[in-house]
Coordinates of C-alpha atoms in Angstrom, one line a residue:
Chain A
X1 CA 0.0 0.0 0.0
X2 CA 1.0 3.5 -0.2
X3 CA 2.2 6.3 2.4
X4 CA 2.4 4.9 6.1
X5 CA 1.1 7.3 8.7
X6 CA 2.7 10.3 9.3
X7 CA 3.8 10.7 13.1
X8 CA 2.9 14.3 13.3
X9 CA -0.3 13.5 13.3
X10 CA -2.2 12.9 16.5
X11 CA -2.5 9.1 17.9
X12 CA -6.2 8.9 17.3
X13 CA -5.0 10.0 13.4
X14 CA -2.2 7.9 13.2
X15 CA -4.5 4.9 14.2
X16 CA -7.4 5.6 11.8
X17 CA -4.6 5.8 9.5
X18 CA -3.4 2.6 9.7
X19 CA -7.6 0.9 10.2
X20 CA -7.6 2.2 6.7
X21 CA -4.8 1.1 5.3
X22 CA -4.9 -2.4 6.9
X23 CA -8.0 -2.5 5.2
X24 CA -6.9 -1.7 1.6
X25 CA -7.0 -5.8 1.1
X26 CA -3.5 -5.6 -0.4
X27 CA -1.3 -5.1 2.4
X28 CA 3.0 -5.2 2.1
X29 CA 4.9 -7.4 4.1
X30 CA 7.2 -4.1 4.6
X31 CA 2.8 -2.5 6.2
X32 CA 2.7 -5.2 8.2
X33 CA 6.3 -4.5 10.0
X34 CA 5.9 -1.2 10.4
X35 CA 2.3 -1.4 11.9
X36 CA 4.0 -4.0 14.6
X37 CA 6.9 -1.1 15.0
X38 CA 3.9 1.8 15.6
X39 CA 2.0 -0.1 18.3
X40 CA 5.2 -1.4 20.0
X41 CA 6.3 2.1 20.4
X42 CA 3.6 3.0 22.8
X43 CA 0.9 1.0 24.8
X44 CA -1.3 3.5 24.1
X45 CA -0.9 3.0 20.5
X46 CA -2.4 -0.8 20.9
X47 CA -5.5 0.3 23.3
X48 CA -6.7 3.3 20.7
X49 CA -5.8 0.9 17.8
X50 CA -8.2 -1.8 19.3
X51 CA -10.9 0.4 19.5
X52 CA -10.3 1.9 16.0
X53 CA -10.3 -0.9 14.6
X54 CA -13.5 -2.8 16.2
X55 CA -15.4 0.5 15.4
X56 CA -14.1 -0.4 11.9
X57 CA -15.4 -4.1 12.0
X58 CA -18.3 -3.3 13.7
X59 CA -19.8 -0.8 10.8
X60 CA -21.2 -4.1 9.0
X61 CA -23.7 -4.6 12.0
X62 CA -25.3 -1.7 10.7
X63 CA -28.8 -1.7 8.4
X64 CA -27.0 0.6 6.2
X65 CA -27.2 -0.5 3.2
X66 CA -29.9 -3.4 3.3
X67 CA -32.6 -3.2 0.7
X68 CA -35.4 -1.3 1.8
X69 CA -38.4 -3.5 2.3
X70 CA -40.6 -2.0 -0.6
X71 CA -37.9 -1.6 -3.2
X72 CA -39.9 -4.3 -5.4
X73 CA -42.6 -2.0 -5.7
X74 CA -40.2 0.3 -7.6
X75 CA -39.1 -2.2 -10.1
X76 CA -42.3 -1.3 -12.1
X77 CA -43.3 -5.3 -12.2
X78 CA -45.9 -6.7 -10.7
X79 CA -45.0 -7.9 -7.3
X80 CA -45.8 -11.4 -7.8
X81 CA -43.5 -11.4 -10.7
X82 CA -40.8 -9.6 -8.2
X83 CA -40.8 -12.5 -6.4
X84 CA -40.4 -14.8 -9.2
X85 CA -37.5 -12.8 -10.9
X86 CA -35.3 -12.5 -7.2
X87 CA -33.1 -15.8 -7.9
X88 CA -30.7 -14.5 -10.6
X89 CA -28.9 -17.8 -11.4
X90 CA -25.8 -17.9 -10.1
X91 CA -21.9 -18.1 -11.5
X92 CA -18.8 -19.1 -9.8
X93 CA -16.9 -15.9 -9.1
X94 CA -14.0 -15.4 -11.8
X95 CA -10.0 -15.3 -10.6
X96 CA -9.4 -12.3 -8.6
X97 CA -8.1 -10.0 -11.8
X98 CA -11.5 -9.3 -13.0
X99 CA -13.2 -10.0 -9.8
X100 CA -14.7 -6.4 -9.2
X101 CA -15.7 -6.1 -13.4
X102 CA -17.4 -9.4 -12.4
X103 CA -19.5 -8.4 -9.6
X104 CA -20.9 -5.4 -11.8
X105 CA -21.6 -8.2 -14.7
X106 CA -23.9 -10.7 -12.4
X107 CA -26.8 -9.1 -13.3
X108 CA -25.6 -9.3 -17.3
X109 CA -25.8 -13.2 -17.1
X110 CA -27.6 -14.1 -20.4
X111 CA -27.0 -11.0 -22.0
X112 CA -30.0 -9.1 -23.4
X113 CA -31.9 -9.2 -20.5
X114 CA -32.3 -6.4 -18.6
X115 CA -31.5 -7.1 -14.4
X116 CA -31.7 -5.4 -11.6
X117 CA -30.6 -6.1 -8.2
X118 CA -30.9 -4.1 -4.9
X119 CA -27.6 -3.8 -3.5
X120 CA -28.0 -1.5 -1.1
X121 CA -31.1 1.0 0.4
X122 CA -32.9 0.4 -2.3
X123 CA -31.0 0.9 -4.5
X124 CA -31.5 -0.7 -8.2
X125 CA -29.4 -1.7 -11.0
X126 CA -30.8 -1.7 -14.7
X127 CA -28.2 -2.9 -17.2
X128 CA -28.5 -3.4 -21.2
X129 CA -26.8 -5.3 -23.7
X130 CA -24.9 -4.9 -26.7
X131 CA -27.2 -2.9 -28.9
X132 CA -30.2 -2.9 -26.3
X133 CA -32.8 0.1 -25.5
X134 CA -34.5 -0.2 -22.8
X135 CA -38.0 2.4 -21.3
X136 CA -38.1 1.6 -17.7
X137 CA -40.7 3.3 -15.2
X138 CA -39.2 4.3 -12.1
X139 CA -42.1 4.6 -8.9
X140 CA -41.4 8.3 -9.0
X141 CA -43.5 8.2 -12.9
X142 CA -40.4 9.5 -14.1
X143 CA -39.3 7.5 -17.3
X144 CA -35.8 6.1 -18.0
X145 CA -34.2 5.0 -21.3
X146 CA -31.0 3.3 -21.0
X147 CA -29.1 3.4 -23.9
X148 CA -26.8 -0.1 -25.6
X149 CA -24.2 -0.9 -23.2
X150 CA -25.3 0.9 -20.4
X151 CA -25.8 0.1 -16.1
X152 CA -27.2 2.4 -13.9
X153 CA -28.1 2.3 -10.4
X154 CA -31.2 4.1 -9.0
X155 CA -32.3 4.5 -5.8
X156 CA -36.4 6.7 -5.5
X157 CA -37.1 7.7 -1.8
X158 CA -39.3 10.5 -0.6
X159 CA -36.8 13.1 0.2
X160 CA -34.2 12.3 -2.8
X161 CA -33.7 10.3 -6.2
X162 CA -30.4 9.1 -7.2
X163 CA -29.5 8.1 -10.1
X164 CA -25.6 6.4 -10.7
X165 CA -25.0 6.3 -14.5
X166 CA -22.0 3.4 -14.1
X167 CA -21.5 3.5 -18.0
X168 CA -23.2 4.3 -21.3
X169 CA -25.8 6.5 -21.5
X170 CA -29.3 7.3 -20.0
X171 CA -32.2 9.6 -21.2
X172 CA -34.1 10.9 -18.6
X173 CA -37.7 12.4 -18.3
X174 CA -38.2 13.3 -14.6
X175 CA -41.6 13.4 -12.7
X176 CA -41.4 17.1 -11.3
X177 CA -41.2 16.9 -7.6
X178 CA -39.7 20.0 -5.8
X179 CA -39.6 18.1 -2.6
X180 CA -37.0 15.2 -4.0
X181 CA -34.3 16.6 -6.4
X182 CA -33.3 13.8 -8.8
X183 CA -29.7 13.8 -9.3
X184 CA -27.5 11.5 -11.6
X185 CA -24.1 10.8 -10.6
X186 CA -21.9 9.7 -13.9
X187 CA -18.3 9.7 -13.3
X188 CA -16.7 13.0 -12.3
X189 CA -19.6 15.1 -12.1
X190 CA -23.7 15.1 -11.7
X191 CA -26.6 16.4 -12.5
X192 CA -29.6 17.6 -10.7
X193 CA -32.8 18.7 -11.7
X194 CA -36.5 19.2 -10.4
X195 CA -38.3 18.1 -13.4
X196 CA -37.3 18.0 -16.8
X197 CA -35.8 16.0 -20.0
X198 CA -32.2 15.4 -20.3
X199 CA -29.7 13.0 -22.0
X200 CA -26.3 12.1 -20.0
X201 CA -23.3 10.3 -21.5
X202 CA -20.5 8.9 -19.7
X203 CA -17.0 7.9 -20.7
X204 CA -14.7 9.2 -22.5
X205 CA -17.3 11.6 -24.8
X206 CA -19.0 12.5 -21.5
X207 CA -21.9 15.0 -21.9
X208 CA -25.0 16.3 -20.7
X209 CA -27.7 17.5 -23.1
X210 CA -31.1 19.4 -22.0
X211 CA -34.0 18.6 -23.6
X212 CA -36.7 20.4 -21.6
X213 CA -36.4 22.5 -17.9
X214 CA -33.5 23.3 -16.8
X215 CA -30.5 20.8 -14.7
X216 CA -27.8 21.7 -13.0
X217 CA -24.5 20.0 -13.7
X218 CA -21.8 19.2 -11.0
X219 CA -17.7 18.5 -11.2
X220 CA -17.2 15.6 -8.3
X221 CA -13.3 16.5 -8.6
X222 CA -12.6 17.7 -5.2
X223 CA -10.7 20.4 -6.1
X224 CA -11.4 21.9 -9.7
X225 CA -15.3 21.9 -8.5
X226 CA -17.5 24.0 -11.0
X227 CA -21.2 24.3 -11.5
X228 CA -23.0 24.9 -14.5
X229 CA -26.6 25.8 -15.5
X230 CA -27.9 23.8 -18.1
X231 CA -31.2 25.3 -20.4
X232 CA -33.1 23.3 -22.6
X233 CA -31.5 23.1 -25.9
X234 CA -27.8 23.3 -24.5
X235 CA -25.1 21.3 -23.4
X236 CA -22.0 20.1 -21.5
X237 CA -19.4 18.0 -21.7
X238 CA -16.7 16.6 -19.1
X239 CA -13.5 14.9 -19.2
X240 CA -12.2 12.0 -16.7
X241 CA -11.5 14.7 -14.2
X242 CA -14.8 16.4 -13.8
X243 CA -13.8 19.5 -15.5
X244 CA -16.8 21.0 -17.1
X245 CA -16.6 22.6 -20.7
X246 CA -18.7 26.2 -21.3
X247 CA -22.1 25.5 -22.5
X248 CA -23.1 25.6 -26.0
X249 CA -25.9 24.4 -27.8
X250 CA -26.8 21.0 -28.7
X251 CA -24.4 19.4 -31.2
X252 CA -23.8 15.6 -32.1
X253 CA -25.5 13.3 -31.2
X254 CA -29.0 14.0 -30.6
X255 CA -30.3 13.8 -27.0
X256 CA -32.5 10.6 -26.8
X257 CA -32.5 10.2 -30.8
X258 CA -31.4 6.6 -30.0
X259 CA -34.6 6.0 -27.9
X260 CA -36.7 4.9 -31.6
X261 CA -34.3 2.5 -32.7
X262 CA -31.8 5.6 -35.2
X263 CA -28.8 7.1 -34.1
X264 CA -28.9 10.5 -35.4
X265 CA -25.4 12.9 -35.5
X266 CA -24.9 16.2 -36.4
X267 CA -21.3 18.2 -36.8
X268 CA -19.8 14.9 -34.5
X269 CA -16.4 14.3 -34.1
X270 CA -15.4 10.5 -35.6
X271 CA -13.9 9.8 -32.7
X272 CA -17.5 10.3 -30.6
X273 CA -19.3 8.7 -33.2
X274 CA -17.4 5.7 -32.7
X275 CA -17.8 5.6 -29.0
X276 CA -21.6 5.1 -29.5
X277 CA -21.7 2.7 -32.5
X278 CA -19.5 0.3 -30.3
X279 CA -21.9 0.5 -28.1
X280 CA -24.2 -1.2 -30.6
X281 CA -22.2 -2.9 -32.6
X282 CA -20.4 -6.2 -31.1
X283 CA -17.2 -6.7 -33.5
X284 CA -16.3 -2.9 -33.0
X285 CA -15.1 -0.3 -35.0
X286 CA -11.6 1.3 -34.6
X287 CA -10.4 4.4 -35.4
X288 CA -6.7 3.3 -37.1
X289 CA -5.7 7.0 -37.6
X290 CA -5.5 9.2 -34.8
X291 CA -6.4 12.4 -37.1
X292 CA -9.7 10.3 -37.4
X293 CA -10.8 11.4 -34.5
X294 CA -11.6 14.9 -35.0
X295 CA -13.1 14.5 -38.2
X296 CA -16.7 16.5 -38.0
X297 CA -19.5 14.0 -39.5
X298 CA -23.1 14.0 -39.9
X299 CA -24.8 10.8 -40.0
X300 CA -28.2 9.3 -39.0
X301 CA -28.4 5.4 -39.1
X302 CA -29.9 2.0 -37.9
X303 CA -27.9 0.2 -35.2
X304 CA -28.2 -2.4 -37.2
X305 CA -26.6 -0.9 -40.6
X306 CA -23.3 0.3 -38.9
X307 CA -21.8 -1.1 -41.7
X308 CA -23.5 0.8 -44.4
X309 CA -23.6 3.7 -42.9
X310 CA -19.5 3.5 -42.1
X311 CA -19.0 2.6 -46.3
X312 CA -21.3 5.7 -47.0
X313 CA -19.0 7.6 -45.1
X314 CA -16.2 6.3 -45.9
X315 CA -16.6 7.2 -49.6
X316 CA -17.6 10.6 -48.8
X317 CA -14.7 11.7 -46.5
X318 CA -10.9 11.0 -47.0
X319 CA -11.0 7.6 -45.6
X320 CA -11.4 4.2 -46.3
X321 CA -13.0 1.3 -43.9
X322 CA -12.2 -2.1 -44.2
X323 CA -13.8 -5.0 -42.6
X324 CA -12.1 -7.9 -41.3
X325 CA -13.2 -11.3 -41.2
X326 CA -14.2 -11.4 -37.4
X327 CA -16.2 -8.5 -38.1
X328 CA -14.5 -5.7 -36.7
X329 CA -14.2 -2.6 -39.2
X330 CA -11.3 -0.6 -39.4
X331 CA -11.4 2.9 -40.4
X332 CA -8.1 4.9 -42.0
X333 CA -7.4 8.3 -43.1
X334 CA -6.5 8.4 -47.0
X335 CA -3.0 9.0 -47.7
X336 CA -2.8 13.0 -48.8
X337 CA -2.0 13.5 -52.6
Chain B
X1 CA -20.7 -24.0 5.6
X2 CA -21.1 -27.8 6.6
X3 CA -23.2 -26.8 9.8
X4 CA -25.5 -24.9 7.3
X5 CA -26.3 -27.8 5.1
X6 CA -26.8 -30.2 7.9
X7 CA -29.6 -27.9 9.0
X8 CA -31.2 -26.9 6.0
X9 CA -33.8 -29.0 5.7
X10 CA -35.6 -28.8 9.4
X11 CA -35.2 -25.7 8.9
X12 CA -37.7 -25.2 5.8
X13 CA -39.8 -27.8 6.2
X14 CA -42.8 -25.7 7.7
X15 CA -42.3 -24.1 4.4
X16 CA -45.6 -25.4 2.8
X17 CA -47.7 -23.6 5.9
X18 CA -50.0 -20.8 4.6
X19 CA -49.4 -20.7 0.9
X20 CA -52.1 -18.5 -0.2
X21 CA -51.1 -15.3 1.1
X22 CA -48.5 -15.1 -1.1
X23 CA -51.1 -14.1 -3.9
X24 CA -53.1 -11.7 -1.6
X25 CA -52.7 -8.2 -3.2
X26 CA -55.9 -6.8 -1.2
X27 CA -53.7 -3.8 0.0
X28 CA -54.1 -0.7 -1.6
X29 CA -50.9 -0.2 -2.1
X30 CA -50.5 -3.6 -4.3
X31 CA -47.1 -3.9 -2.6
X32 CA -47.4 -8.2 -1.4
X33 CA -44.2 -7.0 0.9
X34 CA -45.8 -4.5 2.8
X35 CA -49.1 -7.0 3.0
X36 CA -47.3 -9.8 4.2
X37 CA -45.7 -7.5 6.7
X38 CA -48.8 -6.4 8.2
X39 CA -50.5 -9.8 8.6
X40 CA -50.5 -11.3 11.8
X41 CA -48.2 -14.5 12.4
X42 CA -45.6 -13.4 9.8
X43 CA -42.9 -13.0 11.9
X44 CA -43.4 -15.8 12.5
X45 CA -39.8 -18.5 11.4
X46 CA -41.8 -20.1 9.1
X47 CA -43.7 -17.0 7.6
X48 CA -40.1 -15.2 7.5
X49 CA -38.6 -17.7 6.0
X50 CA -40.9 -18.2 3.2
X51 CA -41.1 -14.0 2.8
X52 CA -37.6 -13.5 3.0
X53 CA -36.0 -17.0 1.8
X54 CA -35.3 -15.7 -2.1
X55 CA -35.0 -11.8 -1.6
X56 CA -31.7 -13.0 0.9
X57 CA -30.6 -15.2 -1.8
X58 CA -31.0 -13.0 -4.2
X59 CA -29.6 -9.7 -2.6
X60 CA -26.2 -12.2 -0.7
X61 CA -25.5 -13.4 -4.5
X62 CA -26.0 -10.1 -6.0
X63 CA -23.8 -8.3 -3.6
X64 CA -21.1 -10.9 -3.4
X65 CA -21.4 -13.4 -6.3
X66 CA -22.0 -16.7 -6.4
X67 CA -20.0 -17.9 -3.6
X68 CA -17.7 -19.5 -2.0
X69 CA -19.5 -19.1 0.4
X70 CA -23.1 -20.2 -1.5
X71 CA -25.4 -17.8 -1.1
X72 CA -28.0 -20.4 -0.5
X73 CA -25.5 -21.9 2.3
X74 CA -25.1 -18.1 4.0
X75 CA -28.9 -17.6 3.6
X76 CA -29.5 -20.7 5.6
X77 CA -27.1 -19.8 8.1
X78 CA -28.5 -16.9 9.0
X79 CA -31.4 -18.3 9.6
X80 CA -30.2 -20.9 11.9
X81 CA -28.4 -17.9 13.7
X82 CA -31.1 -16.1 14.0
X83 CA -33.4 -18.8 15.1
X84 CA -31.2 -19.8 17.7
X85 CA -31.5 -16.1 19.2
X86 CA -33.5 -15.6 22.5
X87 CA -37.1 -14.4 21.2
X88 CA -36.6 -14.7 17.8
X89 CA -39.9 -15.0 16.5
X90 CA -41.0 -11.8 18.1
X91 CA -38.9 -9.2 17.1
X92 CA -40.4 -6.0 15.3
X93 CA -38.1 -5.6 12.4
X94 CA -36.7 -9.4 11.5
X95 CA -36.0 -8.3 8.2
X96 CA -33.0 -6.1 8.3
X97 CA -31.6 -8.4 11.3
X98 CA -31.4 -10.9 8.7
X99 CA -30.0 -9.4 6.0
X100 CA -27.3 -7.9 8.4
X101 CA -26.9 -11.3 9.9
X102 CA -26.4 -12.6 6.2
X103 CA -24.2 -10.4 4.9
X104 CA -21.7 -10.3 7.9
X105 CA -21.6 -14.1 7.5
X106 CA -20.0 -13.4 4.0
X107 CA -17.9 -11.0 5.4
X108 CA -17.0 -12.8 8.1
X109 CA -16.1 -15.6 5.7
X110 CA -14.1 -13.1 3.3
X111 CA -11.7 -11.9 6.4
X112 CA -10.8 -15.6 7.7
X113 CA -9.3 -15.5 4.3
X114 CA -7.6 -12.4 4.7
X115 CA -4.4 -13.2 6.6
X116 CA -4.5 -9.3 7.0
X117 CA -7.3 -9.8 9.6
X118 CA -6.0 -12.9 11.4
X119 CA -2.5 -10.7 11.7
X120 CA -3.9 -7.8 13.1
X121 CA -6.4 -9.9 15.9
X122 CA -3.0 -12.0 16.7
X123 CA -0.9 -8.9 17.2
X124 CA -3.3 -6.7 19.3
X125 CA -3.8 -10.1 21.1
X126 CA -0.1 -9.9 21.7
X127 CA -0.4 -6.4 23.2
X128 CA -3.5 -7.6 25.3
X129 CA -6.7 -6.9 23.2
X130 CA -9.6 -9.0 22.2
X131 CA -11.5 -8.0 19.6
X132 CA -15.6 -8.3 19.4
X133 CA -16.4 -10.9 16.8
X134 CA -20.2 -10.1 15.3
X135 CA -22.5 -12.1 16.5
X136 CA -26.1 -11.9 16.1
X137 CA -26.4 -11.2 19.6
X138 CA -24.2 -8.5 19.5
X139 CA -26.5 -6.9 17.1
X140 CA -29.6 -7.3 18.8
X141 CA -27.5 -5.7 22.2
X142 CA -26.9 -3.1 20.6
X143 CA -30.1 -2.0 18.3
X144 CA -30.3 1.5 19.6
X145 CA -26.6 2.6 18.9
X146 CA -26.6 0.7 15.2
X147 CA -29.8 2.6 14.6
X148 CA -27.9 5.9 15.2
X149 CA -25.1 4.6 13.4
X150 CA -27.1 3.7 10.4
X151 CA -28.1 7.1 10.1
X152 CA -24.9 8.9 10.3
X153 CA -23.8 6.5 7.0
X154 CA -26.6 7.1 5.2
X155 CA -25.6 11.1 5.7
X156 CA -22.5 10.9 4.4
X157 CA -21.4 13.0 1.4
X158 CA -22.4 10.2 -1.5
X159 CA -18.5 9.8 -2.8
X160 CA -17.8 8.5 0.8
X161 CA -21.0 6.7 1.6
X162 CA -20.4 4.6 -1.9
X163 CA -16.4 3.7 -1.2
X164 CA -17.4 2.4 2.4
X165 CA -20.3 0.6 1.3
X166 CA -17.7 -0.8 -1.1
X167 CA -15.5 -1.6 1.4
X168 CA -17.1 -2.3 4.5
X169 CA -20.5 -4.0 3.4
X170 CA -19.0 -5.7 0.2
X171 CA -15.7 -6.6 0.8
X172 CA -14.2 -4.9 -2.1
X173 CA -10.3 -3.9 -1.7
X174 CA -9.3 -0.6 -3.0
X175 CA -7.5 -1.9 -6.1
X176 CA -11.4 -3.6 -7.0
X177 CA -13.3 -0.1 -6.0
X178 CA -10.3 1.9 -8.1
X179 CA -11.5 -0.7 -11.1
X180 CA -15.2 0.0 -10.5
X181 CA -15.3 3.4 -10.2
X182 CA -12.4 5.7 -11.6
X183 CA -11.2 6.9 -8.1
X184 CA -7.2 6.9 -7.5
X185 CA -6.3 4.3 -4.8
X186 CA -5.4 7.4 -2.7
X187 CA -8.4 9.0 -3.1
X188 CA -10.5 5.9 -1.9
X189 CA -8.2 6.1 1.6
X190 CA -8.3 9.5 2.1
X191 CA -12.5 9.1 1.6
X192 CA -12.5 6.6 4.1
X193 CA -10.2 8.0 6.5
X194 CA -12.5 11.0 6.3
X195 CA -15.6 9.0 6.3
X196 CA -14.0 6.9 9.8
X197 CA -13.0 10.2 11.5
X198 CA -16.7 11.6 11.1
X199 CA -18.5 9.0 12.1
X200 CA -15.8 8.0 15.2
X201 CA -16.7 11.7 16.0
X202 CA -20.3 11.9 16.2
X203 CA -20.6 8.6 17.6
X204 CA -18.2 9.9 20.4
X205 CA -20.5 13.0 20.9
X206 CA -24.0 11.3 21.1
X207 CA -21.8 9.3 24.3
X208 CA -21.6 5.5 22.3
X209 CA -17.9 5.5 22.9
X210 CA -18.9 3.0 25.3
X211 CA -16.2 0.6 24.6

């Protein structure tokens, strides 16, 4: 693990130091000796230790995080289907490596279907497939569509409605209700809003994109924080570290244009364009030219004609796709004459 | 889990008692959960068992995979924990004691693998201190404080409340939450140093620094 405690810190410091680090679940041989060291140097060390670290253990008595009782009623089934759809079936866990990519894909077993599970106060997790829309209702009446490739986590309660956006993208159209702000965390930043219609991408193209009302967009970087206003019509993007660009209007993609089945592009760069179509389309497309991935496009397709639509494009821009034999389709930039 | 499977079976076999209200949506609210909950007798093992039997299942595999341990093995165990407690059928809120009951058994099992844990109880044992294992009676001692606890978690700025829910209630290490969510290893420990300081804090203020 990294840094040891400092010692100018106070006792009480120094031993929630080393409860956290202890805990990391990759601890050094070189952790372990210097932890003896620390609490040989003092008896007190050992006694505050002791009751750091059963204060530690003790956390997972706790309710926090059970499901709450009703959350079935939120799942927009009928509750005697609820019941019926609780036993996902289970997998042997996978080697350690991939263990925590794993644990966010047991509710993908036998892809296409949508799952949800309740980890934790309620909370719910919605996940699609490879080229997979799905409308779900949350209890609130607001409606949710989860774009291809996508796994969110929601959690409705009366004072508060959270939304995690773990990857892909998510279209929202929010039940006003001034009383519980509905807020969607996506990587580094969120959004919140009291009623409207808005779009959120995460990864590398991340974005926010108003429909209708107005949202308020968050950086989760605990330093370069900023907040932004978001009218309908207009929109933001972010990078990995929460850093929020100015706002400008709608460009791209179009908010929730993937919602009937046609993914619809205006003045996008390649490189975004890709992003989403891989999010469709199994085999994947690569961008073998970095200079690709600024080119500005406009496109409007099928999910299901990727290929087409890429040829099409191909023969109107400087560059040429090829397609390979397991499907995936290369794109390069022309050599300049 | 060989304790578990030995007592599976007399366990569920009053399973087959009062079938029918299963289908009984007669409650305004439609919710069968909230129905079954306000029937009289449910608390009782066999009407918990049948409520709560495949929501446990599915909420231990969900949160921790398929096993080792098997969730159906944990979910059993609980029940033969919880069973075993003084009183057990009348307690107001069985639910959450079970699912708190279940979930620690995982853990539990996930730390007798960590030679992290077994290192630290065997040095502070060394210097003279015995650490609390959890125990269902444990819990049940100390309802009133875990109530206040649960509280102070759930108020936690979302960042932290997420990493120690990672880390506390699903066993995660840092390297697996850096995976899952984007954070810097040294991000995640300074969240959860923060997150340990706050709640040690305000658990010292309200006087539970009983220990």
């Amino acid at each position: 693990m990294t840094a040891s405690p400092q010692m100018k810190d106070s006792v009480l410091e120094q031993a929630q130091d080393w409860v956290v680090l202890l805990h990391s679940g990759h601890v050094t041989e070189a952790d372990k000796e210097a932890f003896r060291a620390w609490l040989k140097s003092d008896p007190e060390h050992s006694a505050i230790y002791a009751r750091e670290e059963q204060f530690w253990r003790d956390l997972s008595m706790t309710e926090a995080f059970v499901p709450q009782e009703d959350y079935m009623s939120v799942s927009g089934q009928a509750p005697s289907q609820a019941q019926q759809v609780n036993i996902v079936p289970l997998t042997r866990r996978r080697p350690a490596a991939i263990w925590a990519i794993a644990a966010m894909l047991l509710l993908v077993i036998g892809a296409g279907y949508m799952r949800w599970w309740q980890p934790d106060n309620g909370m719910q997790s919605f996940s699609t497939g490879l080229g997979e829309v799905q409308e779900i209702a949350l209890s609130d009446g607001s409606r949710v569509f989860l774009g291809a490739s996508s796994n969110m986590a929601v959690s409705i309660g009366k004072n508060s409605r959270e939304v995690e956006l773990l990857a892909g993208q998510a279209y929202f159209d929010v039940q006003k209700n001034d009383a519980a702000p509905f807020s969607v965390v996506s990587g580094s930043f969120q959004t919140t809003v009291l009623g409207t219609a808005f779009e959120v991408t995460t990864g590398a193209y991340a974005r926010v994109a108003v429909v209708e009302g107005m949202v308020k967009v968050q950086s989760l970087a605990t330093k370069e924080s900023g907040q932004k206003l978001l009218e309908a019509g207009y929109q933001v993007e972010a990078d990995s570290t929460g850093t929020l660009s100015d706002i400008k209007p709608v460009q791209g993609a179009m908010p929730g244009g993937w919602r009937n089945g046609r993914l619809s592009y205006e003045d996008v760069s390649l490189g975004e364009l890709t992003a989403d179509i891989n999010r469709y389309y199994g085999p994947g497309v690569i961008i073998g030219d970095e200079v690709l991935n600024s080119l500005r496009v406009n496109a409007s397709f099928p999910p299901n004609q990727v290929k087409q639509m890429l040829s099409a494009l191909a023969s109107s821009h400087s560059m040429s796709a090829s397609f390979l034999d397991d499907g995936k389709i290369v794109l390069r930039a022309d050599d300049p004459k | 889990m060989s304790e578990s499977i030995s007592q599976r079976y007399s366990v569920s076999k009053p399973l087959s008692a009062d079938a029918k209200t299963y289908g009984d949506t007669g409650d305004k609210s439609g919710n069968v959960i909230s129905v079954l909950g306000a029937r009289q007798g449910e608390n009782s093992l066999t009407g918990l068992y049948k409520r709560l039997w495949p929501e446990l299942c599915a909420y231990i595999s969900k949160t921790f995979g398929g096993g080792p341990p098997d969730p159906e093995d944990v979910v059993q165990t609980a029940f033969t924990r919880f069973s075993s407690l003084k009183g057990a059928d009348k307690f107001e809120q069985p639910r959450a004691l079970l699912y708190t009951i279940a979930r620690n058994i995982v853990l539990d099992h996930k730390r007798h693998q960590q030679t992290t844990d077994r290192f630290i109880d065997n040095l502070l044992e060394e210097h003279g201190h015995r650490l609390d294992e959890i125990t269902p009676e444990r819990i049940v001692a100390a309802r009133g404080q875990l109530k206040e606890q649960t509280l102070r978690i759930n108020a936690l700025p979302a960042k932290q409340r997420q990493i120690l829910m990672l880390s506390r209630y699903y066993g995660y290490t840092y390297t697996e939450i850096a995976e899952k969510t984007g954070w810097s290893i040294a991000d995640i420990s300074r969240q959860l140093k923060t997150a340990l300081a706050s709640l040690r804090v305000q658990s010292a203020v309200s006087g539970e620094d009983g220990r």
